[in-house]
Coordinates of C-alpha atoms in Angstrom, one line a residue:
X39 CA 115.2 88.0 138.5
X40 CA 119.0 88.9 139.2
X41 CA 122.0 87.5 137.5
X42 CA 124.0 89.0 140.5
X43 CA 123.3 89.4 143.9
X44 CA 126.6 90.0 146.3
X45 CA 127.6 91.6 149.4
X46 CA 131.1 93.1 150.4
X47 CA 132.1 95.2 153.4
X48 CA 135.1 97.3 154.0
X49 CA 135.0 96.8 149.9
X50 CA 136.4 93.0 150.5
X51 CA 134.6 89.5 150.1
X52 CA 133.2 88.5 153.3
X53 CA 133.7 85.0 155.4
X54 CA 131.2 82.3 155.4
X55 CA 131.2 80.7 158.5
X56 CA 128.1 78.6 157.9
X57 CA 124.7 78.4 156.8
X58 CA 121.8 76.5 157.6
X59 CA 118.0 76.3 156.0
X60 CA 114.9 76.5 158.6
X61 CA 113.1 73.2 159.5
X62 CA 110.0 74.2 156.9
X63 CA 112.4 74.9 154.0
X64 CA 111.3 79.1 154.2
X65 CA 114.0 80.9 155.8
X66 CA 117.9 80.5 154.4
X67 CA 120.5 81.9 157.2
X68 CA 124.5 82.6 156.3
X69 CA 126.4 83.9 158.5
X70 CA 129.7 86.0 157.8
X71 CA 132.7 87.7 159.0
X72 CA 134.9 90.4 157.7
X73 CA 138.0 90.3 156.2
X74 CA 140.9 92.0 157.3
X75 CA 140.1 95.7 156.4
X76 CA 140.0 99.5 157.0
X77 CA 137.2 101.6 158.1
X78 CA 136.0 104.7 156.0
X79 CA 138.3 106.3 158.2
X80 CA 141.4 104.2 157.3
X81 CA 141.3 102.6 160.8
X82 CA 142.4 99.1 160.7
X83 CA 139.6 96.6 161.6
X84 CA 140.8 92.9 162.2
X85 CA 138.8 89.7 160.9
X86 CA 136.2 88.7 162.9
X87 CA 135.7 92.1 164.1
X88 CA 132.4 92.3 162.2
X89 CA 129.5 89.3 162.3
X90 CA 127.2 89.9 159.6
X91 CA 124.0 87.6 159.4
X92 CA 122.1 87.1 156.1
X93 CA 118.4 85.9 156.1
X94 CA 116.5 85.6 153.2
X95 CA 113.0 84.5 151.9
X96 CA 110.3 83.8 149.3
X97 CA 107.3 85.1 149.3
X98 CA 104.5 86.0 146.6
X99 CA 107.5 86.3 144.4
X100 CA 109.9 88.8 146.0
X101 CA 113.2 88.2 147.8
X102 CA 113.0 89.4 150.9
X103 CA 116.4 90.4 153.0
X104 CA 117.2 91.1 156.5
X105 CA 121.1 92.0 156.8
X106 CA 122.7 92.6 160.4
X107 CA 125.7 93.8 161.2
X108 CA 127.0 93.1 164.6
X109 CA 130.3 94.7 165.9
X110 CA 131.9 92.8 168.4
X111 CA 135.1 94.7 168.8
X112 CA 135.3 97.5 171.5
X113 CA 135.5 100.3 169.2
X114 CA 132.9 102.1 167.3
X115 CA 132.9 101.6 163.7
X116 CA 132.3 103.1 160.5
X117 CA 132.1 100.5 157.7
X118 CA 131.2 100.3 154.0
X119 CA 128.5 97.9 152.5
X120 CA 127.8 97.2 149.6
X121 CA 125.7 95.7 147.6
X122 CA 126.6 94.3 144.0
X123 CA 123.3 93.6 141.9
X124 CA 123.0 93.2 137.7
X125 CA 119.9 91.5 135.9
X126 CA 121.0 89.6 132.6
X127 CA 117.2 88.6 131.9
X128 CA 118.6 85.6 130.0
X129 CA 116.3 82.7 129.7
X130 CA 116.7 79.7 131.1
X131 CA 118.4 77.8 128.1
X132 CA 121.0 80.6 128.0
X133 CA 122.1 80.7 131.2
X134 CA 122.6 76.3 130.7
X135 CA 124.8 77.2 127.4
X136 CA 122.0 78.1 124.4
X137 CA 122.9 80.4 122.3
X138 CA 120.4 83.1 120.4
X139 CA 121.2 84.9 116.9
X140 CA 119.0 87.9 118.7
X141 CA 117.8 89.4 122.1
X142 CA 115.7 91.8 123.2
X143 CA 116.2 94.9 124.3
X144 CA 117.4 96.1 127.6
X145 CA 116.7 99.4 129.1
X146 CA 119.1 101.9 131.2
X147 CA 118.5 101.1 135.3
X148 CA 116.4 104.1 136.4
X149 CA 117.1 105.0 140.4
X150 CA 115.4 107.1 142.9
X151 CA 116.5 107.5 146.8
X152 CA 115.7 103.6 148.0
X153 CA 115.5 101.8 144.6
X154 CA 116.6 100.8 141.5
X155 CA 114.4 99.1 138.5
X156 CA 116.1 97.0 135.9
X157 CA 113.8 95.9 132.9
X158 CA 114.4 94.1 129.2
X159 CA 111.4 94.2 127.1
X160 CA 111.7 90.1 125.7
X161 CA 111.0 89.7 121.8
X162 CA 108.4 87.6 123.1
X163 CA 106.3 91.0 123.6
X164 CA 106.9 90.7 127.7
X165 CA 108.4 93.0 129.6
X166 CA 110.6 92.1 132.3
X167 CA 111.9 93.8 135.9
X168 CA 113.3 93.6 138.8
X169 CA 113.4 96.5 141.3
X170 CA 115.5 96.1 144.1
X171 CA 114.6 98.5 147.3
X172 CA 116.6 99.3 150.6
X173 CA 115.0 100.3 153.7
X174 CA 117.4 103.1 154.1
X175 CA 118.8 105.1 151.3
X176 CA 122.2 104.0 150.0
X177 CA 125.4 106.5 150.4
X178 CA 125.8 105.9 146.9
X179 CA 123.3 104.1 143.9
X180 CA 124.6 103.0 140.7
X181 CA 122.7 101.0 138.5
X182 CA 124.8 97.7 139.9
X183 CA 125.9 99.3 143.3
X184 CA 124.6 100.5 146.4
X185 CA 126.7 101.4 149.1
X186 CA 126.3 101.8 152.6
X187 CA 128.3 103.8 155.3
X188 CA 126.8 102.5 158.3
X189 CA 128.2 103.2 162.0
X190 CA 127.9 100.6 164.2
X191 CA 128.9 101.0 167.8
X192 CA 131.1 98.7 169.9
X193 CA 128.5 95.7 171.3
X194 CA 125.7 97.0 168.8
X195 CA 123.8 96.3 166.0
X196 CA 122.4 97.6 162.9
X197 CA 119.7 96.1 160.3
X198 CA 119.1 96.6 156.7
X199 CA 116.5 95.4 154.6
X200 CA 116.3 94.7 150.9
X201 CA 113.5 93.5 148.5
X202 CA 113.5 92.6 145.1
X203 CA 110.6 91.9 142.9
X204 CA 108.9 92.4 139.7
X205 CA 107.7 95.9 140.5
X206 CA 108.0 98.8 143.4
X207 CA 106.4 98.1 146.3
X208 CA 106.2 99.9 149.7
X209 CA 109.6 100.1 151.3
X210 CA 111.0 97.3 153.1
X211 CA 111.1 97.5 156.8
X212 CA 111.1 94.8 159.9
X213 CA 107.1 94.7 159.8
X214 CA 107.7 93.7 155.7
X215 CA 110.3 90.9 156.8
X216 CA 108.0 89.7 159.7
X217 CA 104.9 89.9 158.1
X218 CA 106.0 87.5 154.8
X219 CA 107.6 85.1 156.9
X220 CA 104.9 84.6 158.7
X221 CA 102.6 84.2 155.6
X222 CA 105.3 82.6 154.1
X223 CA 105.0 79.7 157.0
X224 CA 101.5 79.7 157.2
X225 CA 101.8 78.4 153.4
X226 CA 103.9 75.9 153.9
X227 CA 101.9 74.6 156.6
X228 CA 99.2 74.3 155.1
X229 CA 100.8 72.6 152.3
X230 CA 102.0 70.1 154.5
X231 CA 98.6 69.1 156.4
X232 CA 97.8 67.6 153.3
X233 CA 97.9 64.2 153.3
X234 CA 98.4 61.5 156.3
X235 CA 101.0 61.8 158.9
X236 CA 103.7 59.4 159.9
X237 CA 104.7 59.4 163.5
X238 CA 107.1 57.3 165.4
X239 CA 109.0 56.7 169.0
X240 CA 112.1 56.9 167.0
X241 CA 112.9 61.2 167.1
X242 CA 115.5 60.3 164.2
X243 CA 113.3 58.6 162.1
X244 CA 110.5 61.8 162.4
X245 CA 113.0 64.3 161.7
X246 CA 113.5 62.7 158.0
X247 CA 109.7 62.1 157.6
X248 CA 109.0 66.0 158.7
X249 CA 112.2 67.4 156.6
X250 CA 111.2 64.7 153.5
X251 CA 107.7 66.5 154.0
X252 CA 109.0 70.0 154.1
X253 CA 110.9 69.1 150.5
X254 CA 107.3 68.0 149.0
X255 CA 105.9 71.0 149.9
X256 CA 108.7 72.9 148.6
X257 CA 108.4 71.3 145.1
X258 CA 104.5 71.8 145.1
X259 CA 103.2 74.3 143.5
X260 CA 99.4 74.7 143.2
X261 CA 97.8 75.3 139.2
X262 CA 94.3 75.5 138.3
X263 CA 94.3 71.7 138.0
X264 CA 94.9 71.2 141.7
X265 CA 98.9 70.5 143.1
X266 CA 101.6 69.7 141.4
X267 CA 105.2 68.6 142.5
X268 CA 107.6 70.2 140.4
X269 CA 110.7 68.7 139.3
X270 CA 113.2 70.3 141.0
X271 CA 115.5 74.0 142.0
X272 CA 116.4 75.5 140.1
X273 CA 116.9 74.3 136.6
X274 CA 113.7 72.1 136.4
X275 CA 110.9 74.1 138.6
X276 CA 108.2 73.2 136.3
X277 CA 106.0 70.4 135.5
X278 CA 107.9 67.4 134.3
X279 CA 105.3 64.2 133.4
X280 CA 107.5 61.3 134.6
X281 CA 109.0 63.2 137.4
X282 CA 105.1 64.0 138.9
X283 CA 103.9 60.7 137.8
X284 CA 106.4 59.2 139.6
X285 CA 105.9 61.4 142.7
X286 CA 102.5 60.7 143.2
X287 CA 103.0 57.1 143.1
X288 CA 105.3 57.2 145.6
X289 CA 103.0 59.9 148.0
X290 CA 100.1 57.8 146.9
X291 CA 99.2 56.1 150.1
X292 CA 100.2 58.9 152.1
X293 CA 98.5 62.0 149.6
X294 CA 96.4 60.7 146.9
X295 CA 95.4 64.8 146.4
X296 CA 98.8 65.1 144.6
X297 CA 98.0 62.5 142.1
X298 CA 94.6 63.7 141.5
X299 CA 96.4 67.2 140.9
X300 CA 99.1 65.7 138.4
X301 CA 96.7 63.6 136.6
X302 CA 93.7 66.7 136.1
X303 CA 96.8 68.7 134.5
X304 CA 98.7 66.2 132.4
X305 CA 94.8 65.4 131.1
X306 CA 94.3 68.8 130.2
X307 CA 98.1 69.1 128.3
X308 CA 97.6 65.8 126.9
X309 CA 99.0 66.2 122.7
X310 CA 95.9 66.8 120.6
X311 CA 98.1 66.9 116.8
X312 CA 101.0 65.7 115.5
X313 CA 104.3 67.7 115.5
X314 CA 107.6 66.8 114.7
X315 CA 109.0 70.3 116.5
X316 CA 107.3 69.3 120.0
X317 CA 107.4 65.8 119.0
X318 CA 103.6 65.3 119.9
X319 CA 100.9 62.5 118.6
X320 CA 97.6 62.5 119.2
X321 CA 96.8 60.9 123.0
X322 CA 100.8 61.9 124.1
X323 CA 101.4 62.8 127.6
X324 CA 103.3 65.8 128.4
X325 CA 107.1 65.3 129.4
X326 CA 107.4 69.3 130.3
X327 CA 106.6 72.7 129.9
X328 CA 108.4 76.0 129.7
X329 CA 107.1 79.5 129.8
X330 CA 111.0 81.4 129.2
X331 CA 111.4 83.9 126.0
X332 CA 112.9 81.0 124.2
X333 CA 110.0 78.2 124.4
X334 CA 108.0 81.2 123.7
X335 CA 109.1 82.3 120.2
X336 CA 109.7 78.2 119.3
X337 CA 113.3 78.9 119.5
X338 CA 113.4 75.3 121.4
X339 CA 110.2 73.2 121.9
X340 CA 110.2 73.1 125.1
X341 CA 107.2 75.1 125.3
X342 CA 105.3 72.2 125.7
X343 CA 107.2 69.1 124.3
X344 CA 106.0 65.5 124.7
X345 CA 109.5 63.8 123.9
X346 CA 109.1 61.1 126.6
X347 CA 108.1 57.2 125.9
X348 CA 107.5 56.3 129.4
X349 CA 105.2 59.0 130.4
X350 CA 102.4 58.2 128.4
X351 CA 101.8 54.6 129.8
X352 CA 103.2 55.7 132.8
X353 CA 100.1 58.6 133.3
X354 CA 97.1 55.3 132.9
X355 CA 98.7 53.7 135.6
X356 CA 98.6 56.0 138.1
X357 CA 94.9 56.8 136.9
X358 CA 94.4 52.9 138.0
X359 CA 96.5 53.1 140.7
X360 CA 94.4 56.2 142.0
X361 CA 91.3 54.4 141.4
X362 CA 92.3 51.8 143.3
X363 CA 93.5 53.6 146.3
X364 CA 90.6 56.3 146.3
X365 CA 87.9 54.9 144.2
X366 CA 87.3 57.8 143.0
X367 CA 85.2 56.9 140.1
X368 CA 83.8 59.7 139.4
X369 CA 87.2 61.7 139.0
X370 CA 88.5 58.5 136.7
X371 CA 85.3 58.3 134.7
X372 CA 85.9 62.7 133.4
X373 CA 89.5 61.5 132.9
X374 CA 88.3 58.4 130.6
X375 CA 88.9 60.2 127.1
X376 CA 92.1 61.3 127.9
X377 CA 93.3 57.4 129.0
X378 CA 90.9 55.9 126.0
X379 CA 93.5 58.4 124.2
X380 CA 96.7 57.9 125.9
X381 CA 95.9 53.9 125.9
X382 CA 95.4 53.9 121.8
X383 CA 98.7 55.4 121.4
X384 CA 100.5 53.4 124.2
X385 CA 99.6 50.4 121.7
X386 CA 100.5 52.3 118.3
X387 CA 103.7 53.3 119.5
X388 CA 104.7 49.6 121.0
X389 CA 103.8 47.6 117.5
X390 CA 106.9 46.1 116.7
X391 CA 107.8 48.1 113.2
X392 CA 110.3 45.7 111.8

């Protein structure tokens, strides 16, 4: 969790020259120039001198990094890079404008050779990290800084690797990089086997089924209750009701496994009492969940809050709908106290009241 993540080199902003996300949605790839700049020995370097490639991804959550630097000029060069890093910790609701009277408290960065650990102990009771590590050991570590003097010879190349995460782990290295993206694939191919498979003679036309398919799998995250497509990146990755309702209807013919996923969870979330804070009744389907500091301590009920009208009636049709396209009875029949529950106050709530 990082509030700041940037890279500068000769000490100046670098160029973006474009960027570009892999076919399966798992690696992200910028690519830079320098500036206009000086070496560390004051010798002038012009823009474009310096290409500098960024690659980045997920994976059992850490950030993993692969930076190279490729000179392209016919001199050797010495260069400074840097890397600006701070962790806020705020929640969620904070970062989109919430305001709290109190926060928890946040602890001085403590740095060895390759790393540095960040962590704010939440009032929730939680305490929170992130250690960033560097395959090689920085020039100079601050708690927000890391700089590099790295020489990089005329035609050449030179790689570093970064990793943040929750905790120290090993230190990163190529095998690191290789070995997560490769898991990292494998888990997104196997999210996508799921389900049918569309294929036409039109290449177009299979590009946007395969990259529409990539995005579902992206969204997808698998709970207890089977999969569940989240709502969206980054400001709604959780479970939303009408947003996965609405998704499995729509994957249905193609993946009825998703809607058996959103319907085993949003059965086991379904509102038991009645609160005004969460806004729940009795036989209410879920419209999300939050697991930040905030929703924690009640500070907003978002924790689990069951504001929606639609989602309740919207949940028994896609239990019919299921039935209908699986006939899966037997799934529908342990679900049958949950809709008897979510039908009764589907009914209460649409009484006319005046």
């Amino acid at each position: 969790m990082l509030s700041e993540f940037r890279l500068t080199v000769g000490d100046r902003q670098t160029s973006l020259l474009g960027a570009s996300l892999s076919q399966d949605n798992v690696l992200f790839t910028s690519n830079l120039t320098n500036l206009p700049m000086q070496s560390v020995r004051g010798r002038d370097i012009p823009q474009g001198a310096i290409h500098i490639e960024r690659v980045r991804l997920l994976w059992q959550d850490r950030l993993f990094e692969r930076i190279t630097l490729s000179n392209y000029s016919q001199e050797q060069s010495t260069i400074r890079v840097s890397l600006h890093f701070a962790a806020d910790f705020r929640d969620m609701f904070e970062v989109r404008g919430s305001t709290r009277p109190k926060r928890g408290m946040a602890h001085a960065a403590k740095t060895d050779a390759t790393c540095v650990l960040l962590r704010y102990d939440g009032l929730d009771g939680l305490a929170r990290m992130s250690a960033i590590s560097f395959s090689q050991a920085p020039d100079q570590l601050t708690a927000d800084r890391a700089d590099f003097l790295i020489a990089v010879t005329r035609r050449s190349r030179k790689m570093l690797y970064v990793e943040v995460g929750p905790e120290m782990a090993e230190t990163p290295n190529r095998d690191r990089f290789r070995a997560a993206a490769a898991r990292a694939r494998f888990g997104m191919r196997a999210k996508r086997r799921h389900g049918a498979t569309v294929h036409s003679s039109g290449r177009v036309f299979n590009d946007w089924v395969e990259r529409a398919r990539a995005d579902v799998a992206l969204l997808t995250t698998e709970l207890s209750t089977g999969p569940y497509p989240y709502a969206g990146i980054p400001w709604f990755s959780t479970a939303f009701g009408r947003d996965g309702v609405i998704s499995a209807l729509q994957m249905l013919w193609l993946n009825p496994g998703l809607a058996r996923g959103v319907l085993a969870f949003l059965a086991q979330h379904q509102a038991t009492e009645t609160s005004p804070f969460s806004d729940s009744q009795p036989g209410k389907i879920m419209h999300e969940t939050r697991k930040g500091e905030m929703a924690a301590l009640r500070e907003l009920p978002f924790g689990r809050y069951y504001g929606g009208v639609d989602t309740t009636p919207l949940y028994i049709h896609l239990a019919c709908a299921y039935a209908d396209r699986t006939g899966d009875m037997a799934f529908v029949d342990s679900l049958w106290p949950s809709l008897c529950a979510a039908a009764e106050w589907t009914e209460e709530a649409s009484r006319p009241t005046g």
